[in-house]
Structures are given as C-alpha cells and as structure tokens.
C-alpha cells in the first residue's frame, strides 16, 4: 500500500531536518509539489490520499540531491524573482529575494512612462534587468556579463519573458563595454564576498553558484572600485547608479561613491533588514 501524500511530507521533513536544511517542513512541501506536479491547493486536499508511485519515486530522487545541498532552484530549473519566474541553473548566480531591493530602488527612480536606457552590469541570469523592464514597458536595456555561459542563460530568460527585443546583450567585461555614456540608469550586483570567507558560505551557495559571481577579492570591494571608477569617468551627468552591497559594506561603498563625486546617496534594506542597496546620482 502506497504512502499518503501527508506521510511523504512528514518523512521528507524529517530527512531534510537531519541534513540540517533550513525550514525543512516548507522545503519538504516544495519538493513534494515539484515531484507530484500538484498545485498547493490540490496537495492540501489530497494529503490523506495514497501517493502515486511515480510521485514517490520522483520525490526520492529529489531528496537525494537536496540533502546533498543542491539548491532547490537547480532542482526546479527556475526561481521566482520580483513576480517573475526565471530559468536558473549552474551557469549563473541564483536570483534571490535579497536582491529585490535593487529593483525597488531602480523603479523608484524611473518615471513610469520614461523611455530610459538601463544597463545591468554583471547581469548573471538577467533577473534584475528583466524585473525592471517588466515594470517599465517604455524602457530598454543593456545586459553586460563576462561569462559566456551566463550570457546564454540571460538570453534564454529574456526570450522566455518576451523581453529580447528590448535588450542588447554584451558578453565581455564592463571595462571594455562602451555603453556607459548612453545610460540613464545603471544597476549592478557585483561580486562582494571576501575571498577568505567563500568557504564559510552555505553549501548551496559555495558549491553551486559560480565563484566568479561571488568573489569580491581580499576585502570584498575589488569590483566596486573598478565599477565606480569607470562609472565616474564615463557616465553622463544626471544618470543614476544602483548597486547591491554586502550587509556590512554600506559605509565602504558609500565612501567610494562620494569620493568619486556621486551625490544623493539613498540606502535600501533587504527583507531581513540588512543594508543591501545604494542608489547614487552622477553629478
């Protein structure tokens, strides 16, 4: 006799708890939904029903990978970000809710009907730029990314979100990109983890996100120095720069911006209440 869906949920929760995975009951429900294809409402309604053998087998395979700390986004092949569903895999950083404050900051600056040109430097999977353009239909974008693999993933996301015709994709370094002067707004989530702390990150991040997208050098500020220096020299006056930062980097990044002549600094917190974004004006 097959186990019920409720029994699968309880067993999965215990297995995830034993693997020290955060919020095991929530994670178990997500995995059962993924394995079964049921909607959340249908799973609630069918918790006392016998689970289909194919669903049990699929859940077993998913749990084997999840307890090894493979991220849920990679198991599902997608992640939710700012109301959009974007493709997610090992080619680029997984978009996370902490970064949504960068979108909030950008949208606060862009008039709703403005035909602004917006660039996302180090676009990764393209989530930041996609979310901004989704909410500002008259704007156009430029996505800059050094990794060819990440560039391919971003292109797939722009296509699936029907944004490809509004975005230019540049594969290469932001140091060789020549679009600085044409932008009204530039956003970026650069690498900002100190090199000596990379190995202390959660396995889902340390072992699956590309280190190119994480490693910010000895003090975590290498990318900010380069990016802010380039922005100061090449952005047009009156344009805006919005950066994601590490929770303890507010003062350091603010100081870099001020020393390079940026003004009107505004700071944003993530959902956990940590400093996570800075908006600044190029004077």
mmCIF file of C-alpha atoms in Angstrom:
data_model
loop_
_atom_site.group_PDB
_atom_site.id
_atom_site.type_symbol
_atom_site.label_atom_id
_atom_site.label_comp_id
_atom_site.label_asym_id
_atom_site.label_seq_id
_atom_site.Cartn_x
_atom_site.Cartn_y
_atom_site.Cartn_z
ATOM 1 C CA UNK A 1 0.000 0.000 0.000
ATOM 2 C CA UNK A 2 1.411 3.351 -1.020
ATOM 3 C CA UNK A 3 2.123 6.077 1.480
ATOM 4 C CA UNK A 4 -0.199 9.062 1.582
ATOM 5 C CA UNK A 5 0.961 12.473 0.479
ATOM 6 C CA UNK A 6 0.830 13.531 4.109
ATOM 7 C CA UNK A 7 3.165 10.680 5.061
ATOM 8 C CA UNK A 8 5.539 11.698 2.277
ATOM 9 C CA UNK A 9 5.560 15.254 3.610
ATOM 10 C CA UNK A 10 6.359 14.110 7.140
ATOM 11 C CA UNK A 11 9.097 11.716 6.063
ATOM 12 C CA UNK A 12 10.676 14.301 3.751
ATOM 13 C CA UNK A 13 10.612 16.882 6.547
ATOM 14 C CA UNK A 14 12.499 14.539 8.878
ATOM 15 C CA UNK A 15 15.046 13.708 6.188
ATOM 16 C CA UNK A 16 15.695 17.359 5.442
ATOM 17 C CA UNK A 17 15.874 18.207 9.141
ATOM 18 C CA UNK A 18 18.504 15.513 9.623
ATOM 19 C CA UNK A 19 20.508 17.103 6.798
ATOM 20 C CA UNK A 20 20.424 20.477 8.636
ATOM 21 C CA UNK A 21 18.451 22.173 5.888
ATOM 22 C CA UNK A 22 16.669 25.333 6.991
ATOM 23 C CA UNK A 23 12.860 25.355 7.182
ATOM 24 C CA UNK A 24 12.574 21.597 6.489
ATOM 25 C CA UNK A 25 8.751 21.474 6.521
ATOM 26 C CA UNK A 26 8.499 24.277 3.966
ATOM 27 C CA UNK A 27 11.222 22.704 1.861
ATOM 28 C CA UNK A 28 9.536 19.292 2.035
ATOM 29 C CA UNK A 29 6.274 20.758 0.768
ATOM 30 C CA UNK A 30 8.059 22.436 -2.117
ATOM 31 C CA UNK A 31 9.745 19.181 -3.066
ATOM 32 C CA UNK A 32 6.515 17.178 -2.902
ATOM 33 C CA UNK A 33 4.828 19.776 -5.098
ATOM 34 C CA UNK A 34 7.709 19.587 -7.560
ATOM 35 C CA UNK A 35 7.718 15.777 -7.585
ATOM 36 C CA UNK A 36 3.960 15.429 -7.962
ATOM 37 C CA UNK A 37 3.076 18.381 -10.155
ATOM 38 C CA UNK A 38 0.147 19.074 -7.849
ATOM 39 C CA UNK A 39 -0.919 22.614 -7.050
ATOM 40 C CA UNK A 40 -0.613 23.721 -3.408
ATOM 41 C CA UNK A 41 -4.396 23.577 -3.026
ATOM 42 C CA UNK A 42 -4.563 20.097 -4.560
ATOM 43 C CA UNK A 43 -1.839 18.816 -2.237
ATOM 44 C CA UNK A 44 -3.742 20.056 0.792
ATOM 45 C CA UNK A 45 -6.917 18.405 -0.475
ATOM 46 C CA UNK A 46 -5.134 15.113 -1.195
ATOM 47 C CA UNK A 47 -2.855 14.783 1.848
ATOM 48 C CA UNK A 48 -4.763 11.709 3.034
ATOM 49 C CA UNK A 49 -4.807 10.114 -0.418
ATOM 50 C CA UNK A 50 -2.346 7.449 -1.490
ATOM 51 C CA UNK A 51 0.566 8.958 -3.387
ATOM 52 C CA UNK A 52 1.162 7.800 -6.936
ATOM 53 C CA UNK A 53 4.204 5.551 -7.303
ATOM 54 C CA UNK A 54 5.700 7.889 -9.899
ATOM 55 C CA UNK A 55 5.405 10.775 -7.440
ATOM 56 C CA UNK A 56 7.100 8.816 -4.655
ATOM 57 C CA UNK A 57 9.935 7.825 -6.969
ATOM 58 C CA UNK A 58 10.396 11.398 -8.185
ATOM 59 C CA UNK A 59 10.451 12.674 -4.597
ATOM 60 C CA UNK A 60 13.075 10.103 -3.619
ATOM 61 C CA UNK A 61 15.351 11.327 -6.414
ATOM 62 C CA UNK A 62 14.828 14.971 -5.499
ATOM 63 C CA UNK A 63 15.516 14.337 -1.821
ATOM 64 C CA UNK A 64 18.744 12.510 -2.634
ATOM 65 C CA UNK A 65 20.001 15.643 -4.364
ATOM 66 C CA UNK A 66 18.582 18.158 -1.894
ATOM 67 C CA UNK A 67 20.179 16.530 1.148
ATOM 68 C CA UNK A 68 23.477 16.883 -0.710
ATOM 69 C CA UNK A 69 22.629 20.617 -0.635
ATOM 70 C CA UNK A 70 21.903 21.041 -4.313
ATOM 71 C CA UNK A 71 19.795 24.232 -4.404
ATOM 72 C CA UNK A 72 16.067 23.914 -4.865
ATOM 73 C CA UNK A 73 16.240 26.371 -7.768
ATOM 74 C CA UNK A 74 18.521 23.969 -9.640
ATOM 75 C CA UNK A 75 16.217 21.047 -8.942
ATOM 76 C CA UNK A 76 13.224 23.014 -10.185
ATOM 77 C CA UNK A 77 15.210 24.610 -13.002
ATOM 78 C CA UNK A 78 13.770 28.007 -12.157
ATOM 79 C CA UNK A 79 13.482 30.633 -9.449
ATOM 80 C CA UNK A 80 10.903 33.265 -8.582
ATOM 81 C CA UNK A 81 12.138 36.850 -8.554
ATOM 82 C CA UNK A 82 10.087 40.015 -8.200
ATOM 83 C CA UNK A 83 6.965 38.333 -9.519
ATOM 84 C CA UNK A 84 8.734 36.710 -12.477
ATOM 85 C CA UNK A 85 9.837 33.106 -12.941
ATOM 86 C CA UNK A 86 13.333 32.885 -14.409
ATOM 87 C CA UNK A 87 15.332 29.891 -15.531
ATOM 88 C CA UNK A 88 18.057 29.030 -13.029
ATOM 89 C CA UNK A 89 20.986 26.626 -13.236
ATOM 90 C CA UNK A 90 24.700 26.396 -12.508
ATOM 91 C CA UNK A 91 25.629 28.834 -15.289
ATOM 92 C CA UNK A 92 24.877 31.893 -13.146
ATOM 93 C CA UNK A 93 24.053 33.108 -9.662
ATOM 94 C CA UNK A 94 20.623 32.081 -8.400
ATOM 95 C CA UNK A 95 18.425 35.196 -8.146
ATOM 96 C CA UNK A 96 17.422 35.729 -4.527
ATOM 97 C CA UNK A 97 14.880 37.837 -2.690
ATOM 98 C CA UNK A 98 17.610 39.931 -1.046
ATOM 99 C CA UNK A 99 18.329 41.466 -4.465
ATOM 100 C CA UNK A 100 14.758 42.660 -4.957
ATOM 101 C CA UNK A 101 15.560 45.909 -3.124
ATOM 102 C CA UNK A 102 17.777 46.816 -6.100
ATOM 103 C CA UNK A 103 14.709 46.611 -8.332
ATOM 104 C CA UNK A 104 12.765 48.695 -5.809
ATOM 105 C CA UNK A 105 15.491 51.338 -5.899
ATOM 106 C CA UNK A 106 15.572 51.398 -9.697
ATOM 107 C CA UNK A 107 11.811 51.614 -10.083
ATOM 108 C CA UNK A 108 11.684 54.477 -7.581
ATOM 109 C CA UNK A 109 13.944 56.457 -9.929
ATOM 110 C CA UNK A 110 12.371 55.635 -13.312
ATOM 111 C CA UNK A 111 9.189 57.529 -14.253
ATOM 112 C CA UNK A 112 6.510 55.034 -15.284
ATOM 113 C CA UNK A 113 6.356 56.150 -18.923
ATOM 114 C CA UNK A 114 10.007 57.124 -19.360
ATOM 115 C CA UNK A 115 11.912 55.693 -22.328
ATOM 116 C CA UNK A 116 15.071 55.321 -20.271
ATOM 117 C CA UNK A 117 18.064 53.232 -21.254
ATOM 118 C CA UNK A 118 19.015 50.926 -18.394
ATOM 119 C CA UNK A 119 22.094 48.734 -18.099
ATOM 120 C CA UNK A 120 22.708 45.773 -15.806
ATOM 121 C CA UNK A 121 26.418 45.133 -15.298
ATOM 122 C CA UNK A 122 27.205 41.537 -14.398
ATOM 123 C CA UNK A 123 23.663 40.552 -15.293
ATOM 124 C CA UNK A 124 24.054 36.839 -14.462
ATOM 125 C CA UNK A 125 20.697 35.216 -15.246
ATOM 126 C CA UNK A 126 19.249 38.599 -16.209
ATOM 127 C CA UNK A 127 16.750 38.773 -13.344
ATOM 128 C CA UNK A 128 17.397 42.362 -12.223
ATOM 129 C CA UNK A 129 17.074 43.849 -15.700
ATOM 130 C CA UNK A 130 14.095 41.676 -16.598
ATOM 131 C CA UNK A 131 12.193 42.748 -13.474
ATOM 132 C CA UNK A 132 12.896 46.425 -14.092
ATOM 133 C CA UNK A 133 11.878 46.335 -17.747
ATOM 134 C CA UNK A 134 8.783 44.285 -16.942
ATOM 135 C CA UNK A 135 7.569 47.176 -14.793
ATOM 136 C CA UNK A 136 8.766 49.930 -17.121
ATOM 137 C CA UNK A 137 7.480 48.931 -20.589
ATOM 138 C CA UNK A 138 8.812 52.052 -22.336
ATOM 139 C CA UNK A 139 12.386 51.482 -21.180
ATOM 140 C CA UNK A 140 15.076 49.497 -22.996
ATOM 141 C CA UNK A 141 18.042 47.662 -21.557
ATOM 142 C CA UNK A 142 21.616 46.556 -21.993
ATOM 143 C CA UNK A 143 22.913 43.464 -20.222
ATOM 144 C CA UNK A 144 26.655 43.083 -19.674
ATOM 145 C CA UNK A 145 28.144 39.793 -18.490
ATOM 146 C CA UNK A 146 31.655 38.379 -18.599
ATOM 147 C CA UNK A 147 30.760 34.682 -18.666
ATOM 148 C CA UNK A 148 29.630 33.142 -21.927
ATOM 149 C CA UNK A 149 27.595 30.548 -20.034
ATOM 150 C CA UNK A 150 25.810 33.210 -18.007
ATOM 151 C CA UNK A 151 25.231 35.206 -21.165
ATOM 152 C CA UNK A 152 23.480 32.227 -22.746
ATOM 153 C CA UNK A 153 21.266 31.790 -19.674
ATOM 154 C CA UNK A 154 20.380 35.500 -19.644
ATOM 155 C CA UNK A 155 19.445 35.311 -23.331
ATOM 156 C CA UNK A 156 17.146 32.369 -22.618
ATOM 157 C CA UNK A 157 15.467 34.282 -19.814
ATOM 158 C CA UNK A 158 14.993 37.440 -21.861
ATOM 159 C CA UNK A 159 13.412 35.346 -24.608
ATOM 160 C CA UNK A 160 11.062 33.421 -22.312
ATOM 161 C CA UNK A 161 9.969 36.680 -20.662
ATOM 162 C CA UNK A 162 9.398 38.292 -24.077
ATOM 163 C CA UNK A 163 11.994 40.990 -23.454
ATOM 164 C CA UNK A 164 14.643 40.017 -26.003
ATOM 165 C CA UNK A 165 13.625 42.730 -28.458
ATOM 166 C CA UNK A 166 14.193 45.399 -25.791
ATOM 167 C CA UNK A 167 17.611 44.245 -24.569
ATOM 168 C CA UNK A 168 21.101 44.349 -26.057
ATOM 169 C CA UNK A 169 23.329 41.621 -24.616
ATOM 170 C CA UNK A 170 27.079 42.235 -24.398
ATOM 171 C CA UNK A 171 29.323 39.310 -23.473
ATOM 172 C CA UNK A 172 32.518 40.687 -22.007
ATOM 173 C CA UNK A 173 33.938 42.830 -19.219
ATOM 174 C CA UNK A 174 32.273 46.044 -18.141
ATOM 175 C CA UNK A 175 35.752 47.570 -18.549
ATOM 176 C CA UNK A 176 35.553 47.010 -22.318
ATOM 177 C CA UNK A 177 31.845 47.831 -22.645
ATOM 178 C CA UNK A 178 31.261 51.190 -24.339
ATOM 179 C CA UNK A 179 27.661 51.966 -23.363
ATOM 180 C CA UNK A 180 28.264 53.928 -20.168
ATOM 181 C CA UNK A 181 27.554 57.351 -21.655
ATOM 182 C CA UNK A 182 24.204 56.354 -23.183
ATOM 183 C CA UNK A 183 22.555 55.109 -19.984
ATOM 184 C CA UNK A 184 20.084 56.901 -17.767
ATOM 185 C CA UNK A 185 20.422 54.245 -15.077
ATOM 186 C CA UNK A 186 22.955 51.503 -14.367
ATOM 187 C CA UNK A 187 22.341 48.698 -11.877
ATOM 188 C CA UNK A 188 24.729 46.007 -10.719
ATOM 189 C CA UNK A 189 25.014 43.165 -8.254
ATOM 190 C CA UNK A 190 28.806 42.732 -8.392
ATOM 191 C CA UNK A 191 30.810 40.043 -6.586
ATOM 192 C CA UNK A 192 31.185 41.223 -2.987
ATOM 193 C CA UNK A 193 32.116 38.230 -0.810
ATOM 194 C CA UNK A 194 35.602 38.428 0.713
ATOM 195 C CA UNK A 195 37.827 35.716 -0.741
ATOM 196 C CA UNK A 196 38.750 34.325 2.670
ATOM 197 C CA UNK A 197 35.092 33.779 3.609
ATOM 198 C CA UNK A 198 33.926 31.972 0.473
ATOM 199 C CA UNK A 199 34.397 28.551 2.047
ATOM 200 C CA UNK A 200 32.208 29.531 5.023
ATOM 201 C CA UNK A 201 29.147 30.141 2.849
ATOM 202 C CA UNK A 202 26.171 27.787 2.851
ATOM 203 C CA UNK A 203 26.869 24.760 0.599
ATOM 204 C CA UNK A 204 24.011 25.785 -1.706
ATOM 205 C CA UNK A 205 25.965 28.962 -2.493
ATOM 206 C CA UNK A 206 29.575 27.844 -2.080
ATOM 207 C CA UNK A 207 29.278 24.664 -4.143
ATOM 208 C CA UNK A 208 26.783 25.680 -6.829
ATOM 209 C CA UNK A 209 26.932 29.415 -7.557
ATOM 210 C CA UNK A 210 29.825 30.400 -9.874
ATOM 211 C CA UNK A 211 32.700 31.781 -7.795
ATOM 212 C CA UNK A 212 33.221 34.423 -10.477
ATOM 213 C CA UNK A 213 29.896 35.904 -9.351
ATOM 214 C CA UNK A 214 30.791 35.723 -5.641
ATOM 215 C CA UNK A 215 34.476 36.515 -5.096
ATOM 216 C CA UNK A 216 34.968 40.211 -4.347
ATOM 217 C CA UNK A 217 38.672 39.940 -3.566
ATOM 218 C CA UNK A 218 40.521 40.253 -0.239
ATOM 219 C CA UNK A 219 38.190 42.927 1.165
ATOM 220 C CA UNK A 220 35.117 42.277 -0.990
ATOM 221 C CA UNK A 221 35.441 45.676 -2.662
ATOM 222 C CA UNK A 222 37.545 44.989 -5.770
ATOM 223 C CA UNK A 223 34.603 45.089 -8.171
ATOM 224 C CA UNK A 224 33.179 48.228 -6.568
ATOM 225 C CA UNK A 225 36.446 50.128 -7.004
ATOM 226 C CA UNK A 226 36.617 49.205 -10.664
ATOM 227 C CA UNK A 227 32.941 49.720 -11.426
ATOM 228 C CA UNK A 228 32.579 53.028 -9.559
ATOM 229 C CA UNK A 229 35.792 54.356 -11.077
ATOM 230 C CA UNK A 230 34.577 53.529 -14.585
ATOM 231 C CA UNK A 231 31.137 54.973 -13.842
ATOM 232 C CA UNK A 232 32.610 58.208 -12.531
ATOM 233 C CA UNK A 233 34.662 58.668 -15.670
ATOM 234 C CA UNK A 234 32.105 57.599 -18.273
ATOM 235 C CA UNK A 235 28.506 58.008 -17.064
ATOM 236 C CA UNK A 236 26.678 61.137 -18.162
ATOM 237 C CA UNK A 237 25.787 63.738 -15.525
ATOM 238 C CA UNK A 238 22.295 63.218 -14.171
ATOM 239 C CA UNK A 239 22.365 59.449 -14.654
ATOM 240 C CA UNK A 240 21.815 57.095 -11.732
ATOM 241 C CA UNK A 241 23.798 54.164 -10.354
ATOM 242 C CA UNK A 242 22.191 51.481 -8.163
ATOM 243 C CA UNK A 243 24.374 48.834 -6.529
ATOM 244 C CA UNK A 244 23.706 45.775 -4.420
ATOM 245 C CA UNK A 245 26.080 45.543 -1.459
ATOM 246 C CA UNK A 246 27.011 43.121 1.278
ATOM 247 C CA UNK A 247 25.279 43.585 4.631
ATOM 248 C CA UNK A 248 28.410 45.200 6.148
ATOM 249 C CA UNK A 249 29.560 47.276 3.161
ATOM 250 C CA UNK A 250 27.296 50.328 3.369
ATOM 251 C CA UNK A 251 29.952 52.708 4.705
ATOM 252 C CA UNK A 252 32.761 51.454 2.471
ATOM 253 C CA UNK A 253 30.774 51.581 -0.776
ATOM 254 C CA UNK A 254 29.152 54.902 0.168
ATOM 255 C CA UNK A 255 32.625 56.317 0.751
ATOM 256 C CA UNK A 256 33.799 55.137 -2.669
ATOM 257 C CA UNK A 257 30.790 56.752 -4.339
ATOM 258 C CA UNK A 258 31.263 60.051 -2.517
ATOM 259 C CA UNK A 259 34.983 60.202 -3.265
ATOM 260 C CA UNK A 260 34.192 59.741 -6.961
ATOM 261 C CA UNK A 261 31.736 62.624 -6.963
ATOM 262 C CA UNK A 262 28.420 60.790 -6.718
ATOM 263 C CA UNK A 263 25.662 62.518 -4.763
ATOM 264 C CA UNK A 264 22.154 61.974 -3.378
ATOM 265 C CA UNK A 265 23.020 58.609 -1.865
ATOM 266 C CA UNK A 266 19.975 56.598 -0.819
ATOM 267 C CA UNK A 267 20.251 53.322 1.054
ATOM 268 C CA UNK A 268 17.953 50.297 0.879
ATOM 269 C CA UNK A 269 17.479 47.301 3.152
ATOM 270 C CA UNK A 270 16.596 43.740 2.169
ATOM 271 C CA UNK A 271 13.699 41.727 3.567
ATOM 272 C CA UNK A 272 15.833 40.730 6.541
ATOM 273 C CA UNK A 273 16.509 44.344 7.453
ATOM 274 C CA UNK A 274 20.149 44.294 6.310
ATOM 275 C CA UNK A 275 21.751 47.056 4.259
ATOM 276 C CA UNK A 276 21.653 45.705 0.707
ATOM 277 C CA UNK A 277 21.425 48.521 -1.853
ATOM 278 C CA UNK A 278 22.688 52.014 -2.622
ATOM 279 C CA UNK A 279 21.378 54.458 -5.222
ATOM 280 C CA UNK A 280 23.512 57.437 -6.254
ATOM 281 C CA UNK A 281 23.421 60.313 -8.751
ATOM 282 C CA UNK A 282 26.247 61.052 -11.192
ATOM 283 C CA UNK A 283 26.935 64.785 -10.919
#
